[in-house]
Coordinates of C-alpha atoms and ligand atoms in Angstrom, one line a residue:
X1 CA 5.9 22.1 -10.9
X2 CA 7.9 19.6 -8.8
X3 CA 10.1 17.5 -10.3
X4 CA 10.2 13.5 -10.4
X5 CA 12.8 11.1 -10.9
X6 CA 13.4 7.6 -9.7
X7 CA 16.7 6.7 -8.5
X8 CA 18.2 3.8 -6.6
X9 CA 20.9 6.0 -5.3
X10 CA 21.0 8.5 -2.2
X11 CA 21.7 12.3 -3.2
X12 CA 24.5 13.1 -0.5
X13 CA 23.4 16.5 1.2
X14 CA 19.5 16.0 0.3
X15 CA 16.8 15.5 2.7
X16 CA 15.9 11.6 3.3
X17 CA 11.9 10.8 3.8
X18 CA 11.2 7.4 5.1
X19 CA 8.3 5.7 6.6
X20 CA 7.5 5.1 10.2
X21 CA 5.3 2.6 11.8
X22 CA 3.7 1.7 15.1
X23 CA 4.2 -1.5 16.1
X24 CA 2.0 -2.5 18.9
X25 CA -0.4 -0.7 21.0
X26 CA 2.6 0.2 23.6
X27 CA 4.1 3.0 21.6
X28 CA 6.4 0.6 19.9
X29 CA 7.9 2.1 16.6
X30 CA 9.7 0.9 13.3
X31 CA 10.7 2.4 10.5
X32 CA 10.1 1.5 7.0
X33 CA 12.7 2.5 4.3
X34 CA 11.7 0.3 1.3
X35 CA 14.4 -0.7 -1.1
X36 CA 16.9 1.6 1.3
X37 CA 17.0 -0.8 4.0
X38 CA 17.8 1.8 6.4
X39 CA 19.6 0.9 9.6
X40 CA 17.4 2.5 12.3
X41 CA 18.5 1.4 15.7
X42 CA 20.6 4.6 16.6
X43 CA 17.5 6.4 15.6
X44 CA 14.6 4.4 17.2
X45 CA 15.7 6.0 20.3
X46 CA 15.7 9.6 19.5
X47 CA 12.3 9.1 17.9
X48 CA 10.8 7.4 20.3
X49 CA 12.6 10.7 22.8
X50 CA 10.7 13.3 20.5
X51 CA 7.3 11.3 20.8
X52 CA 6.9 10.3 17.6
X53 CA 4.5 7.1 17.2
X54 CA 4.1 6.7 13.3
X55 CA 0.4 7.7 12.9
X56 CA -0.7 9.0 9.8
X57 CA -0.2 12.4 8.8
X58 CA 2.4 12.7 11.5
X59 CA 6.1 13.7 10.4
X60 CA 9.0 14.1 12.2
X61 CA 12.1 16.3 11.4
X62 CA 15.8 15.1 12.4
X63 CA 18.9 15.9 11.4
X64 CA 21.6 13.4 11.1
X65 CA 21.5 10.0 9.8
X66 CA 22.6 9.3 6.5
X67 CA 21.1 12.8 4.9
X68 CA 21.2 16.3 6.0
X69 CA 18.0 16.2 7.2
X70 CA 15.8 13.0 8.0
X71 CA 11.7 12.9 7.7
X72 CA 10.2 10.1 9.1
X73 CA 6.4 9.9 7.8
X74 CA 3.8 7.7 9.4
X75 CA 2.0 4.5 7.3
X76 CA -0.4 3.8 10.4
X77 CA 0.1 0.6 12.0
X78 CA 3.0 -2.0 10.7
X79 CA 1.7 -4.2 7.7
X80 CA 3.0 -6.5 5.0
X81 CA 1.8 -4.7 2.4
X82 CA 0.9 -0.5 2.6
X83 CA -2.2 0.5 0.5
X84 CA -1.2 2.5 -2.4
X85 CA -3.5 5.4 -0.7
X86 CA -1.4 4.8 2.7
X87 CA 2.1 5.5 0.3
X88 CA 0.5 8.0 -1.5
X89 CA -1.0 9.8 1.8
X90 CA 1.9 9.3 3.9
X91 CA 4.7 10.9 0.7
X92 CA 2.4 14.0 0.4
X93 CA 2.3 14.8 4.0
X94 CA 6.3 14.4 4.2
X95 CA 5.9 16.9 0.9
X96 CA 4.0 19.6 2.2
X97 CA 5.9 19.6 5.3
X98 CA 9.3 20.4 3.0
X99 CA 7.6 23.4 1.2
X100 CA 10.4 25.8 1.6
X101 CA 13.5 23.2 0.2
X102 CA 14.6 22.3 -3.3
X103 CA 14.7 18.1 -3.2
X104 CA 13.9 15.4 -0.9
X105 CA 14.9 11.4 -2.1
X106 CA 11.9 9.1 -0.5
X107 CA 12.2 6.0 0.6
X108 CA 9.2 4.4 1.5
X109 CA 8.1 0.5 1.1
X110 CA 7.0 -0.4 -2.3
X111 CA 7.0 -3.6 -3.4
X112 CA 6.5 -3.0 -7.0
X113 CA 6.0 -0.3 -9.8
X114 CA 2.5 0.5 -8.8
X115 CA 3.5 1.8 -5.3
X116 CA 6.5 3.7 -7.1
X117 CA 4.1 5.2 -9.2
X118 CA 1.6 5.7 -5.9
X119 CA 4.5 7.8 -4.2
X120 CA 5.6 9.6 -6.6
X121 CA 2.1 10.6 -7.3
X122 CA 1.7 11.7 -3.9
X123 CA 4.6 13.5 -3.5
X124 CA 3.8 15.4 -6.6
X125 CA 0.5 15.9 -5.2
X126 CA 1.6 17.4 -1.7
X127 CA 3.7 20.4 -3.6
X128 CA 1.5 22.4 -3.9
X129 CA 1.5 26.2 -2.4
X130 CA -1.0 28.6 -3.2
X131 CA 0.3 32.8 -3.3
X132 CA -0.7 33.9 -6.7
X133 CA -2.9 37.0 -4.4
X134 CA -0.7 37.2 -2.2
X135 CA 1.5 40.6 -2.4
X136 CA 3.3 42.2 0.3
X137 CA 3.3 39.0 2.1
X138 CA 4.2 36.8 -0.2
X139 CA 8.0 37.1 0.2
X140 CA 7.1 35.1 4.0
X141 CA 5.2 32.1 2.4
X142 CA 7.2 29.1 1.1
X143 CA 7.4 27.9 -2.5
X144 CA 6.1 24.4 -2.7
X145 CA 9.3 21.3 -2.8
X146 CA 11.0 21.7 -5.9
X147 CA 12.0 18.2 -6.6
X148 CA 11.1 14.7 -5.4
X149 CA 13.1 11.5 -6.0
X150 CA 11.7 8.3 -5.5
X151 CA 14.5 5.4 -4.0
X152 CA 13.5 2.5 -5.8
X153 CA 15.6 -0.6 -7.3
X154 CA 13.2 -0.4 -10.1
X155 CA 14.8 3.2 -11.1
X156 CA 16.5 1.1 -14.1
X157 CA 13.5 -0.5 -15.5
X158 CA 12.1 1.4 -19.0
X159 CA 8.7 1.5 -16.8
X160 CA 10.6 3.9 -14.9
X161 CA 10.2 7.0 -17.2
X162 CA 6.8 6.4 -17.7
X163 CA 6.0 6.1 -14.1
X164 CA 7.1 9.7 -13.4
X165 CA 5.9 11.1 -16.7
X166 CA 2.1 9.9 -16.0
X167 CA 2.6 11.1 -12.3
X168 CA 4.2 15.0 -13.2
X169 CA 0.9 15.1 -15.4
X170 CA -1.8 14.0 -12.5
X171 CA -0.3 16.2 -10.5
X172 CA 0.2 19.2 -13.3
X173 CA -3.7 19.0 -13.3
X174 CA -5.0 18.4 -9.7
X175 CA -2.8 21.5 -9.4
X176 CA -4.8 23.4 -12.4
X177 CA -7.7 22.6 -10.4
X178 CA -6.9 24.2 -7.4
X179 CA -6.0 26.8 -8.6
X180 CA -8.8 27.8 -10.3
X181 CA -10.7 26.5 -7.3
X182 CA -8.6 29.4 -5.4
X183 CA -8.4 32.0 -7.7
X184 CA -11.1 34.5 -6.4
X185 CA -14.4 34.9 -7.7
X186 CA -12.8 38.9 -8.5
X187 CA -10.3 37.1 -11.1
X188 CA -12.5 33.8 -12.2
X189 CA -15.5 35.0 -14.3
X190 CA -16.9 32.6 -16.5
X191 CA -15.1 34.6 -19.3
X192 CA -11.9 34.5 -17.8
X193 CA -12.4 30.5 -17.0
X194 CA -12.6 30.0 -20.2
X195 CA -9.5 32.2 -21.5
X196 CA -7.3 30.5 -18.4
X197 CA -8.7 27.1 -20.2
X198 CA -7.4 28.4 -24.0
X199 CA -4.2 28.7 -22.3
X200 CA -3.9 25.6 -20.4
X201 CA -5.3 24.2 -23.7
X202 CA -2.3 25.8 -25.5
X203 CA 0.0 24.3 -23.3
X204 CA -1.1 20.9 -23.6
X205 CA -0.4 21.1 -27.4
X206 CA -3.9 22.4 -28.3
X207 CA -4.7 21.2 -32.2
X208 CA -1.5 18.8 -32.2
X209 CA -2.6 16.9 -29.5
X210 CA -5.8 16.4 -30.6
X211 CA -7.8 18.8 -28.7
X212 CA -10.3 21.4 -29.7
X213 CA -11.9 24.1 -28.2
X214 CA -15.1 26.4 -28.1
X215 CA -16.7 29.0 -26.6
X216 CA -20.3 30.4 -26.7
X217 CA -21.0 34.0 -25.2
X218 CA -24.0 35.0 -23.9
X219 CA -25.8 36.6 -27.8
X220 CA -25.1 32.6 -28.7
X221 CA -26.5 31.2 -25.9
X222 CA -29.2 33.0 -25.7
X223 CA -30.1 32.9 -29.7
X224 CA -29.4 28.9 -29.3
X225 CA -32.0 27.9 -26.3
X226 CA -30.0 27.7 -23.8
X227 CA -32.0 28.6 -21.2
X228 CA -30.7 27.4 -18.3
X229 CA -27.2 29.1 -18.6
X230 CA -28.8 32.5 -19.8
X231 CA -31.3 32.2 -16.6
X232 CA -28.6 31.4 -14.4
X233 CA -26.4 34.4 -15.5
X234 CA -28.6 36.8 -16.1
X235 CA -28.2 38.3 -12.8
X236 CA -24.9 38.8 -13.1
X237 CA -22.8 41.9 -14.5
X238 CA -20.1 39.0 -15.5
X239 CA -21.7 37.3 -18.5
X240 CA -22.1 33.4 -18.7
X241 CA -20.1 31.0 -20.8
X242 CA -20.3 27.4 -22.4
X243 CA -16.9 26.1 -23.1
X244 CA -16.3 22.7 -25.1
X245 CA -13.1 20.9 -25.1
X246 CA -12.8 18.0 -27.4
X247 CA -9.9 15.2 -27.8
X248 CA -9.9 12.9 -30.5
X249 CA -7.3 10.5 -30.3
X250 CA -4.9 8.9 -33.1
X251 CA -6.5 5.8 -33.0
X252 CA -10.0 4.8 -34.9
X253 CA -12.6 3.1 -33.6
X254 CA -12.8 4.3 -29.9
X255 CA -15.1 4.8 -26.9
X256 CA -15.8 8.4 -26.4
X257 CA -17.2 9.8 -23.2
X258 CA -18.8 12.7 -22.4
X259 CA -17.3 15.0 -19.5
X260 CA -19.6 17.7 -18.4
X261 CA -18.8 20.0 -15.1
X262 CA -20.9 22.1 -13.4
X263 CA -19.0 26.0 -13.4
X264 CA -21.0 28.8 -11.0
X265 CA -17.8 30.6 -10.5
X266 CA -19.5 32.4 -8.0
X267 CA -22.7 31.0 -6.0
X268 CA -24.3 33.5 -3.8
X269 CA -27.9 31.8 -4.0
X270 CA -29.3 34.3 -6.6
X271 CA -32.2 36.2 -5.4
X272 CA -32.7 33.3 -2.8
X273 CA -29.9 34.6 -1.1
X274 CA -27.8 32.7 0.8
X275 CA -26.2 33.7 4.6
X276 CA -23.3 35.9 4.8
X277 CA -21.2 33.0 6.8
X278 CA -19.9 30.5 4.8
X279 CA -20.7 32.4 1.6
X280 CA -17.2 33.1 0.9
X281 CA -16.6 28.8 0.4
X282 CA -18.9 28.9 -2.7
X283 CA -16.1 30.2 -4.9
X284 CA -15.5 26.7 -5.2
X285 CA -19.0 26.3 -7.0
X286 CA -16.7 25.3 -10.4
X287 CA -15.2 22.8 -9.3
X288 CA -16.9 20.1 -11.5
X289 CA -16.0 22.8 -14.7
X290 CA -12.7 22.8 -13.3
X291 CA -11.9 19.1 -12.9
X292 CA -13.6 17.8 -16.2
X293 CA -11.2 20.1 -18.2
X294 CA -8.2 19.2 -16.3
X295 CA -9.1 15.5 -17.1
X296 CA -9.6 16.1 -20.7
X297 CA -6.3 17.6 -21.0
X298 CA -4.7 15.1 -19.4
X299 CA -5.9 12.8 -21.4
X300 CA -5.1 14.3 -24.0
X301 CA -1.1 14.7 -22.8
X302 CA -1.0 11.6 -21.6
X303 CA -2.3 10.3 -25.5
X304 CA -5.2 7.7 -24.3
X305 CA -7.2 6.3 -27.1
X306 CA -10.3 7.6 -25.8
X307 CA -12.7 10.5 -27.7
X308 CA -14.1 13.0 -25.0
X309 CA -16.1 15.6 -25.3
X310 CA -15.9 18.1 -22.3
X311 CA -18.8 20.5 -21.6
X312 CA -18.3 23.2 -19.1
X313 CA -21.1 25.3 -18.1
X314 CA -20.0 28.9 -16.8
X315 CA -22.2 30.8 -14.9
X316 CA -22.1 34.0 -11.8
X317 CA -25.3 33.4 -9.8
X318 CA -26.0 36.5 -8.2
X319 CA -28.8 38.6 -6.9
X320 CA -30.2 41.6 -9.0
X321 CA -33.2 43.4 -11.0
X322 CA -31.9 41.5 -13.9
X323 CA -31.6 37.9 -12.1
X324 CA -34.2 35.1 -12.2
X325 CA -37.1 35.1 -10.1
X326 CA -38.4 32.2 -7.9
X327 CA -41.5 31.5 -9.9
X328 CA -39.3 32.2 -13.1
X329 CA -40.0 29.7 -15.9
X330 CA -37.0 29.0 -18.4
X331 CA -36.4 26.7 -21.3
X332 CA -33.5 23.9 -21.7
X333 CA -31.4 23.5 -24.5
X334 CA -33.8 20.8 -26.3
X335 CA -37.0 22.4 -25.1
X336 CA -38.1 20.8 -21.6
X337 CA -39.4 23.9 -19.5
X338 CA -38.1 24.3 -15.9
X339 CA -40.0 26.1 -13.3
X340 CA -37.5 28.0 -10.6
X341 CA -38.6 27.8 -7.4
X342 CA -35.0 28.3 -5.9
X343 CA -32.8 30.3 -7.4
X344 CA -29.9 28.5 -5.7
X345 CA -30.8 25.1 -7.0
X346 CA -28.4 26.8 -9.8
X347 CA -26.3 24.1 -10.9
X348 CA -28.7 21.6 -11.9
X349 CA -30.4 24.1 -14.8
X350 CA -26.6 24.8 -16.6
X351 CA -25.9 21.1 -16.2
X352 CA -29.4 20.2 -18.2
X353 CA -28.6 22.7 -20.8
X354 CA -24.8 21.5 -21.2
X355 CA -25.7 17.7 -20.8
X356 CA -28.8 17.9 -23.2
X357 CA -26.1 19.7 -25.4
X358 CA -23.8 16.6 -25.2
X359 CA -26.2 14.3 -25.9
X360 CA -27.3 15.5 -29.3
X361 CA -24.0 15.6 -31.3
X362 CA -23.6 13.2 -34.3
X363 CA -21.2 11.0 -32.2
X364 CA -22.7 8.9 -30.8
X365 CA -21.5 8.1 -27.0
X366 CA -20.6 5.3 -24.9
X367 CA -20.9 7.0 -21.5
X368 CA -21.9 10.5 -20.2
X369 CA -20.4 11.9 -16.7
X370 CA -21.1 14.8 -14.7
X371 CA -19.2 16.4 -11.8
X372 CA -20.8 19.3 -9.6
X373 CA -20.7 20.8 -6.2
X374 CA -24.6 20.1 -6.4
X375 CA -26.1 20.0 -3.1
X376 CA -25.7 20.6 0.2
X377 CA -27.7 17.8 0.8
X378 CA -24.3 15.6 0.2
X379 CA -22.4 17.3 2.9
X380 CA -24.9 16.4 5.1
X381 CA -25.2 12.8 3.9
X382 CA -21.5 12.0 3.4
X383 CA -19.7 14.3 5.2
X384 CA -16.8 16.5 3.6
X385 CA -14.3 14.2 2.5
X386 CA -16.7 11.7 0.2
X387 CA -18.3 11.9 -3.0
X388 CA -21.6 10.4 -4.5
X389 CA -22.2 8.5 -7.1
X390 CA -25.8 8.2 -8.9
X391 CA -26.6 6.7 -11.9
X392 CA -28.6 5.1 -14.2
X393 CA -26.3 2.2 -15.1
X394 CA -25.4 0.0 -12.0
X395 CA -22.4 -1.4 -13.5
X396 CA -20.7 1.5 -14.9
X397 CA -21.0 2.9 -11.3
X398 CA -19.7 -0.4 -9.8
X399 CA -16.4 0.2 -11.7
X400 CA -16.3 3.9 -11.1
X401 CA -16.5 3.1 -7.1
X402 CA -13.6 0.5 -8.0
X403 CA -11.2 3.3 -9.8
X404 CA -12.0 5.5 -7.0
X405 CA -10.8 3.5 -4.7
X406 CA -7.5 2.7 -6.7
X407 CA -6.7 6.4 -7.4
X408 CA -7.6 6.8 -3.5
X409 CA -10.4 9.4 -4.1
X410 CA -13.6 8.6 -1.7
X411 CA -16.6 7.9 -3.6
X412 CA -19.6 5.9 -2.5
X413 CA -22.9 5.0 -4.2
X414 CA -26.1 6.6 -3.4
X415 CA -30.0 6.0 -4.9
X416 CA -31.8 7.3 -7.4
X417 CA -35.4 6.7 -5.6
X418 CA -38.4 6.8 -8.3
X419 CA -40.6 8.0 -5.5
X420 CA -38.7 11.4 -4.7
X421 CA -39.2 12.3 -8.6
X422 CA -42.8 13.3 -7.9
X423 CA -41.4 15.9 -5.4
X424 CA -39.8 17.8 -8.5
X425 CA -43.7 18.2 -10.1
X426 CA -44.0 21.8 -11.0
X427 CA -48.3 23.2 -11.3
X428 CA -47.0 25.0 -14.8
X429 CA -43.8 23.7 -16.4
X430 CA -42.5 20.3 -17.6
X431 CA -40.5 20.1 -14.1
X432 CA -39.9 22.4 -11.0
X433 CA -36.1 22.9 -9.8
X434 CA -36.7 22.1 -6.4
X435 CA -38.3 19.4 -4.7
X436 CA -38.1 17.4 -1.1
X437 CA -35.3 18.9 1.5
X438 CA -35.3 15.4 2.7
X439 CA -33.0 13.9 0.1
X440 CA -32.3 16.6 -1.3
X441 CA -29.0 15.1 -3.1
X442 CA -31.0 12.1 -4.9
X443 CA -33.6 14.8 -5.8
X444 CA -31.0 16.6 -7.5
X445 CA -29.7 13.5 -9.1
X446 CA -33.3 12.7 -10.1
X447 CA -33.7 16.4 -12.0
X448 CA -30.6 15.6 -14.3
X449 CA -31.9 12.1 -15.0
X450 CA -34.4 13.9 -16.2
X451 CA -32.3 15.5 -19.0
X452 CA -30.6 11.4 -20.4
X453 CA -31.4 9.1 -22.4
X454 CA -32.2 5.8 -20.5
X455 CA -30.2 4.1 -22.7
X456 CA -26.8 6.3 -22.6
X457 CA -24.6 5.0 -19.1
X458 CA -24.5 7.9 -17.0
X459 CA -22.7 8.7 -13.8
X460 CA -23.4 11.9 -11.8
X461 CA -20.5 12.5 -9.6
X462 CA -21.5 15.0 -6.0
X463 CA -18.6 16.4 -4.8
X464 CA -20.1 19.3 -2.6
X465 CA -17.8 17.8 0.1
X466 CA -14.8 17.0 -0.7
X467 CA -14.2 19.3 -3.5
X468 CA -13.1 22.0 -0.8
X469 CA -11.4 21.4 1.9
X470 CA -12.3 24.0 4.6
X471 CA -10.4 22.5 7.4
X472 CA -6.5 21.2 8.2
X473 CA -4.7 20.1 5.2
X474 CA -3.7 16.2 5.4
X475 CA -2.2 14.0 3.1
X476 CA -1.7 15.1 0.1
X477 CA -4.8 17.6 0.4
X478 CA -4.1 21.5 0.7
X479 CA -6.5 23.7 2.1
X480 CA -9.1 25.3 -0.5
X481 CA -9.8 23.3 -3.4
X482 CA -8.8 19.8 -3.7
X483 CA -9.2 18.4 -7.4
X484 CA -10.9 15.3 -6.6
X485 CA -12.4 13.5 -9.4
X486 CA -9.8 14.7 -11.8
X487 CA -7.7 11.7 -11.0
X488 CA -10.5 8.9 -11.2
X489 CA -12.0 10.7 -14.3
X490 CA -8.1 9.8 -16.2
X491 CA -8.2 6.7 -14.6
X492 CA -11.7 5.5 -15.8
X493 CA -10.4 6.4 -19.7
X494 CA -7.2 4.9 -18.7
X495 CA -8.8 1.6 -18.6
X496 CA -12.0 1.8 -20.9
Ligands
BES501 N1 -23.5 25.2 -4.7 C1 -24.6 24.8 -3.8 C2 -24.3 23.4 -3.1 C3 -23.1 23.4 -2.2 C4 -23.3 23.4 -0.8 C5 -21.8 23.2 -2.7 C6 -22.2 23.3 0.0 C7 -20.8 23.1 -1.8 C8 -21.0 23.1 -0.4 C9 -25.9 24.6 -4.6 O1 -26.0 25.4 -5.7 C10 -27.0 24.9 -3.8 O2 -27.1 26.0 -3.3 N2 -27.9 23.9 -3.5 C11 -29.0 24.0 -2.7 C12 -30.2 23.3 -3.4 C13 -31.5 23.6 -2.8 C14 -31.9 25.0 -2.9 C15 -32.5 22.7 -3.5 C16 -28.8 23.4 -1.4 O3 -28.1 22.4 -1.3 O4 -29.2 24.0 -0.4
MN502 MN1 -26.9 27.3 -5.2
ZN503 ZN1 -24.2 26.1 -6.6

């Protein structure tokens, strides 16, 4: 893990990062140092030699100055004030392109604690290398930046430690979800999801922080109704798993939200087999698992007076005498019967079983949200860099889209049309698992409404897109898994 400081002092021998701007359509350049108040004439004209022009994503190496090494990191075009998400972007890019050194000092324009806190979360965020399978080559791949210190006059404020504190922690657990993201479907079975999990659980101070955990194997599941997880699996020599996570905070008297992520660690399509091409992308088919547990940790570290409960649905979806045929009728957790039409519309039938699940604790709940590489349907709709939001409560999603945008994930609202739900009618069970290609995310979104209670705020979060990213890294966004939704997941408690 990288480490954060804040400091209002240079590091003599480090490497600087600093922000540079265009300033008019001519290839005009500035640069932008923040609280540093670099002097930059001497090196306006080298830059502007080496063709550098201050777009985003674009960073530029020079030795000299007042460091051993300068990194000038483009904001975009000159402003008065620089989005958090433009700080946060333009800090990670600067990071991943140190992997390889042990500390850089950044010194970028913030104007107060909040863009401190945005930098040093993207700094944090763009360290991250992933070699854990890599073996005789792993000796020629850099480790990620070891340190990061942000240059701010606010380094003496008591904010300060907090700042970097919440920071290491977003960044400890976007990285826990990459990884298991990357972590091959050979070494993430739903078993070994959830004994990775107890770890990480461990770590974050298990039963003194709050947090509890457990696990149903497949005798349970199967003796307790869950259908949908058993129908899933059963195709699969890798048994399936349900793994809870629950924090209760110190405090009395709180909201308490359910968190529940959808966790195929491998989706071939089952029996409805999907193309060879491309197949190898749906080890990220846990990334919803992966992300609500990360959250609910975090929370937990970070101590937020919010009770979740955290469901995680584990499941190998995979073709075999033993797997789920498409005419297959299984039973929910509750009772409501599901006919399978597609064996690749996996991830909506362990959702209902884990969400039913949720709902019928004695707590009672104040919101319910789940998160799922659902559809392909959303990749088509949104493209791969934005998620969907659906739900049944137009306000709740009106302040989810808000957070997103503050945390700088990219979430936007789609429909829940009534019409579509007649698509999902099935000629012999209470509902069929596939219904109209055309809207096919929304139909999705319409099965699990299917499985709440009108009156429980819900939020079902589609992050087929963005929660792998399959081309160039930018930002603060590696290749291969991504995290997104972890970060507006703790932010949503973090203001409940
Ligand atoms: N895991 C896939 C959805 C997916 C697609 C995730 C692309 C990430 C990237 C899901 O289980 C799936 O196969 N959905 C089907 C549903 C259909 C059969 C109704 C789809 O979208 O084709
Ligand atoms: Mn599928
Ligand atoms: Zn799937």
């Amino acid at each position: 893990m990288t480490t954060l400081k804040i400091s209002d002092g240079l590091v003599k021998d480090d490497l600087l990062v600093v922000g540079l701007v265009s300033t008019n359509t001519k290839g005009g350049i500035a640069i932008e140092s923040g609280d540093l108040a670099l002097d930059s004439k001497s090196l306006l004209a080298s830059l502007l030699e080496m063709g550098a022009t201050g777009k985003a994503d674009e960073v530029t190496k020079m030795p000299g100055g007042p460091a051993r090494l300068m990194v000038f990191t483009g904001l975009g075009p000159k402003s008065s004030t620089y989005s958090h998400e433009v700080l946060r972007r333009a800090a990670g890019s600067a990071s991943r392109a140190l992997a390889g050194n042990s500390g850089a000092t950044f010194a970028l324009p913030t104007r107060d604690l909040a863009g401190v806190s945005a930098v040093a979360e993207g700094a944090a965020l763009g360290a991250y290398v992933f070699n854990d399978f890599r073996g005789s080559s792993k000796d020629s791949h850099k480790s990620a930046l070891k340190s990061a210190t942000i240059f701010s006059k606010l380094a003496g404020k008591s904010e300060a430690k907090e700042i970097t504190n919440r920071a290491s922690i977003i960044a400890k657990y976007t990285h826990l979800v990459r990884d298991l993201i990357n972590t091959p479907p050979s070494h993430l079975t739903p078993d070994s999801f959830t004994k990775k999990l107890a770890a990480s659980f461990k770590a974050a101070g298990g039963a003194k922080a709050g947090l509890k955990i457990t696990i149903w194997d497949e005798k349970q599941l199967k003796s307790q109704g869950f259908g949908g997880i058993i129908g899933v699996g059963q195709g699969s020599a890798n048994p399936p798993r349900l793994l809870y996570i629950s924090y209760t905070p110190k405090a009395k008297n709180v909201k308490r939200f359910a968190l529940v992520g959808k966790g195929i660690t491998f989706d071939t399509g089952g029996l409805n087999l999907k193309p060879g091409f491309g197949m190898e992308a749906m080890k990220c088919d846990m990334s919803g698992a992966a992300a609500v547990c990360a959250a609910t940790l975090a929370i937990a570290e970070l101590a937020l007076p919010v009770a979740i409960d955290c469901w995680a649905p584990l499941a190998e979806n995979m073709p075999s005498d033993t797997a789920t045929r498409p005419s297959d009728v299984i039973t929910i957790f509750g009772g409501k019967t599901v006919e399978v039409l597609n064996p690749d519309a996996e991830g909506r039938l362990v959702l209902a079983d884990a969400m039913v699940k949720a709902q019928s604790g004695k707590n009672k709940l104040d919101g319910m949200i789940d998160v799922a590489t659902l559809t392909g349907a959303q990749v088509v709709a949104l493209g791969t860099r934005t998620g969907a939001v659906m739900t049944n409560n137009q306000s709740f999603s009106d302040s989810f889209i808000a957070i997103a945008k503050e945390t700088g994930e990219q979430f936007w609202p789609m429909p829940l049309p009534v019409e579509l739900r007649a698509s999902l009618d099935s000629p012999v069970a209470d509902i069929a698992n596939r219904g109209d290609k055309n809207g096919g995310m929304m139909v999705a979104g319409l099965f699990l409404k299917e499985f709440v209670s009108d009156d429980l705020p819900w939020l079902h979060l589609d992050i087929a897109g963005p929660a792998f990213n399959e081309g160039k890294p930018h930002g603060y966004t590696p290749v291969g898994g991504t995290g997104v939704s972890m970060r507006s997941l703790v932010r949503l408690v973090e203001q409940a």
